[in-house]
Tab-separated table of C-alpha atoms in Angstrom:
chain	number	residue	atom	x	y	z
W	1	UNK	CA	83.469	86.080	-118.766
W	2	UNK	CA	83.099	85.266	-115.003
W	3	UNK	CA	85.071	87.691	-112.989
W	4	UNK	CA	84.506	89.130	-109.428
W	5	UNK	CA	84.059	92.802	-109.789
W	6	UNK	CA	84.233	94.831	-106.495
W	7	UNK	CA	83.841	98.399	-105.384
W	8	UNK	CA	86.061	99.143	-102.481
W	9	UNK	CA	86.037	102.363	-100.448
W	10	UNK	CA	89.015	103.131	-98.230
W	11	UNK	CA	92.219	105.254	-97.723
W	12	UNK	CA	95.318	105.245	-99.737
W	13	UNK	CA	97.827	103.449	-97.290
W	14	UNK	CA	101.107	103.707	-99.400
W	15	UNK	CA	102.516	106.042	-101.822
W	16	UNK	CA	101.667	104.992	-105.481
W	17	UNK	CA	104.604	103.242	-107.118
W	18	UNK	CA	104.797	104.098	-110.833
W	19	UNK	CA	106.816	102.146	-113.407
W	20	UNK	CA	107.225	102.232	-117.180
W	21	UNK	CA	107.015	98.650	-118.392
W	22	UNK	CA	107.280	97.002	-121.734
W	23	UNK	CA	103.479	96.752	-121.975
W	24	UNK	CA	102.893	100.420	-120.910
W	25	UNK	CA	102.713	102.357	-117.621
W	26	UNK	CA	101.840	100.526	-114.412
W	27	UNK	CA	101.214	101.715	-110.909
W	28	UNK	CA	100.241	100.116	-107.617
W	29	UNK	CA	99.378	101.133	-104.022
W	30	UNK	CA	97.957	99.611	-100.907
W	31	UNK	CA	94.400	100.377	-99.932
W	32	UNK	CA	93.250	100.196	-96.276
W	33	UNK	CA	89.637	99.384	-95.705
W	34	UNK	CA	88.402	99.716	-92.126
W	35	UNK	CA	84.864	98.781	-91.114
W	36	UNK	CA	82.911	101.009	-88.813
W	37	UNK	CA	80.157	99.907	-86.362
W	38	UNK	CA	77.998	101.305	-83.818
W	39	UNK	CA	79.044	100.204	-80.316
W	40	UNK	CA	75.936	100.031	-78.151
W	41	UNK	CA	77.803	99.867	-74.912
W	42	UNK	CA	79.878	103.078	-75.589
W	43	UNK	CA	77.082	104.664	-77.587
W	44	UNK	CA	79.765	105.672	-80.216
W	45	UNK	CA	81.083	104.539	-83.504
W	46	UNK	CA	84.100	102.114	-83.351
W	47	UNK	CA	86.680	100.805	-85.803
W	48	UNK	CA	86.467	97.238	-86.812
W	49	UNK	CA	88.970	95.164	-88.615
W	50	UNK	CA	91.064	96.742	-91.343
W	51	UNK	CA	91.507	94.948	-94.680
W	52	UNK	CA	94.468	95.768	-97.043
W	53	UNK	CA	94.273	95.424	-100.864
W	54	UNK	CA	97.006	96.029	-103.443
W	55	UNK	CA	95.468	98.145	-106.111
W	56	UNK	CA	97.045	97.753	-109.618
W	57	UNK	CA	96.472	100.230	-112.387
W	58	UNK	CA	97.595	100.133	-116.074
W	59	UNK	CA	98.047	102.548	-118.977
W	60	UNK	CA	96.454	106.032	-118.576
W	61	UNK	CA	94.849	105.018	-115.202
W	62	UNK	CA	98.334	104.391	-113.880
W	63	UNK	CA	99.663	107.790	-114.929
W	64	UNK	CA	96.670	109.620	-113.568
W	65	UNK	CA	96.857	107.551	-110.339
W	66	UNK	CA	100.596	108.384	-109.719
W	67	UNK	CA	99.838	112.125	-110.304
W	68	UNK	CA	96.611	112.288	-108.267
W	69	UNK	CA	96.815	110.173	-105.139
W	70	UNK	CA	98.730	110.630	-101.911
W	71	UNK	CA	98.765	108.750	-98.663
W	72	UNK	CA	95.654	109.125	-96.390
W	73	UNK	CA	93.371	110.349	-99.092
W	74	UNK	CA	89.775	108.728	-99.325
W	75	UNK	CA	89.317	106.804	-102.576
W	76	UNK	CA	86.822	104.527	-104.255
W	77	UNK	CA	88.162	101.735	-106.425
W	78	UNK	CA	86.389	99.626	-108.821
W	79	UNK	CA	87.957	96.525	-110.463
W	80	UNK	CA	88.471	92.754	-110.624
W	81	UNK	CA	89.350	90.979	-107.288
W	82	UNK	CA	92.024	88.477	-107.433
W	83	UNK	CA	93.100	86.382	-104.352
W	84	UNK	CA	96.633	84.975	-104.451
W	85	UNK	CA	98.140	82.339	-102.147
W	86	UNK	CA	101.744	81.433	-102.054
W	87	UNK	CA	103.977	79.278	-99.895
W	88	UNK	CA	107.708	79.765	-99.613
W	89	UNK	CA	110.140	77.224	-98.391
W	90	UNK	CA	110.657	77.397	-94.688
W	91	UNK	CA	107.788	80.057	-94.297
W	92	UNK	CA	104.229	80.073	-93.479
W	93	UNK	CA	101.875	80.487	-96.363
W	94	UNK	CA	100.351	83.856	-97.102
W	95	UNK	CA	97.333	85.252	-98.952
W	96	UNK	CA	96.997	88.502	-100.822
W	97	UNK	CA	93.877	90.404	-102.113
W	98	UNK	CA	94.661	92.357	-105.227
W	99	UNK	CA	92.301	94.646	-107.279
W	100	UNK	CA	93.016	95.021	-111.042
W	101	UNK	CA	91.597	98.625	-111.123
W	102	UNK	CA	89.215	99.762	-113.892
W	103	UNK	CA	88.370	103.160	-112.202
W	104	UNK	CA	89.776	104.949	-109.336
W	105	UNK	CA	88.550	108.217	-107.874
W	106	UNK	CA	88.470	110.404	-104.656
W	107	UNK	CA	85.648	109.835	-102.238
W	108	UNK	CA	83.586	113.061	-102.544
W	109	UNK	CA	81.485	112.046	-99.403
W	110	UNK	CA	84.492	112.877	-97.379
W	111	UNK	CA	86.138	115.867	-99.166
W	112	UNK	CA	86.401	117.862	-102.298
W	113	UNK	CA	88.664	117.583	-105.232
W	114	UNK	CA	89.435	119.542	-108.534
W	115	UNK	CA	89.259	117.568	-111.789
W	116	UNK	CA	91.770	118.311	-114.544
W	117	UNK	CA	91.458	116.402	-117.740
W	118	UNK	CA	94.590	114.606	-118.923
W	119	UNK	CA	95.981	115.753	-122.094
W	120	UNK	CA	95.378	113.344	-125.000
W	121	UNK	CA	98.416	111.885	-126.664
W	122	UNK	CA	98.980	113.141	-130.220
W	123	UNK	CA	98.291	110.521	-133.035
W	124	UNK	CA	101.590	109.161	-134.295
W	125	UNK	CA	100.430	108.235	-137.723
W	126	UNK	CA	97.857	109.174	-140.384
W	127	UNK	CA	97.514	112.083	-142.711
W	128	UNK	CA	97.181	115.681	-141.306
W	129	UNK	CA	93.452	116.244	-142.087
W	130	UNK	CA	91.474	119.262	-141.075
W	131	UNK	CA	88.341	118.810	-138.920
W	132	UNK	CA	85.261	118.666	-141.208
W	133	UNK	CA	82.775	121.669	-140.845
W	134	UNK	CA	79.553	119.838	-139.605
W	135	UNK	CA	77.642	123.208	-139.338
W	136	UNK	CA	74.747	123.694	-141.854
W	137	UNK	CA	75.471	126.628	-144.057
W	138	UNK	CA	73.374	129.783	-143.698
W	139	UNK	CA	70.456	129.941	-146.121
W	140	UNK	CA	71.281	131.589	-149.334
W	141	UNK	CA	75.062	131.233	-148.882
W	142	UNK	CA	77.356	129.223	-151.342
W	143	UNK	CA	78.556	125.975	-150.199
W	144	UNK	CA	82.074	124.559	-150.603
W	145	UNK	CA	81.260	120.803	-151.218
W	146	UNK	CA	81.097	120.074	-154.976
W	147	UNK	CA	77.969	117.875	-154.562
W	148	UNK	CA	76.239	120.461	-152.592
W	149	UNK	CA	77.126	123.192	-155.183
W	150	UNK	CA	75.796	120.811	-157.877
W	151	UNK	CA	72.487	120.350	-156.037
W	152	UNK	CA	72.268	124.046	-155.280
W	153	UNK	CA	72.554	125.124	-159.000
W	154	UNK	CA	69.961	122.461	-160.063
W	155	UNK	CA	67.259	123.874	-157.807
W	156	UNK	CA	65.983	127.102	-159.367
């Protein structure tokens, strides 16, 4: 599959908008990416052109994005780049750069953050089975599995 995967580093430019859709949660926000360069004449760093991307997140990533991001925060976004062009009647054509996010995170080169694992949704179907005991029984103790008990009694 030929897709253009990008890694974009910038700042959250708009508040994430969260929606519950028929296909699951979805969120979007605008990401501002400003290039920086060294201006030799001024002997200082200067801002270059700012590019704006619309970042789209789906499912659990959308839920976590809406709960975690605020305007102005530095983030790193990885995902599929999609360029859209559209012309509307009586208007000039426009172009939009979208990123279908696979991963979004705070840029730790510019600050700190505290990670909290999102709770896992409970399974909705299936029998209620206890977790198997994968630990080896201590030597000399009785085992609870019938095959292990049979093997234990055979060996004398």
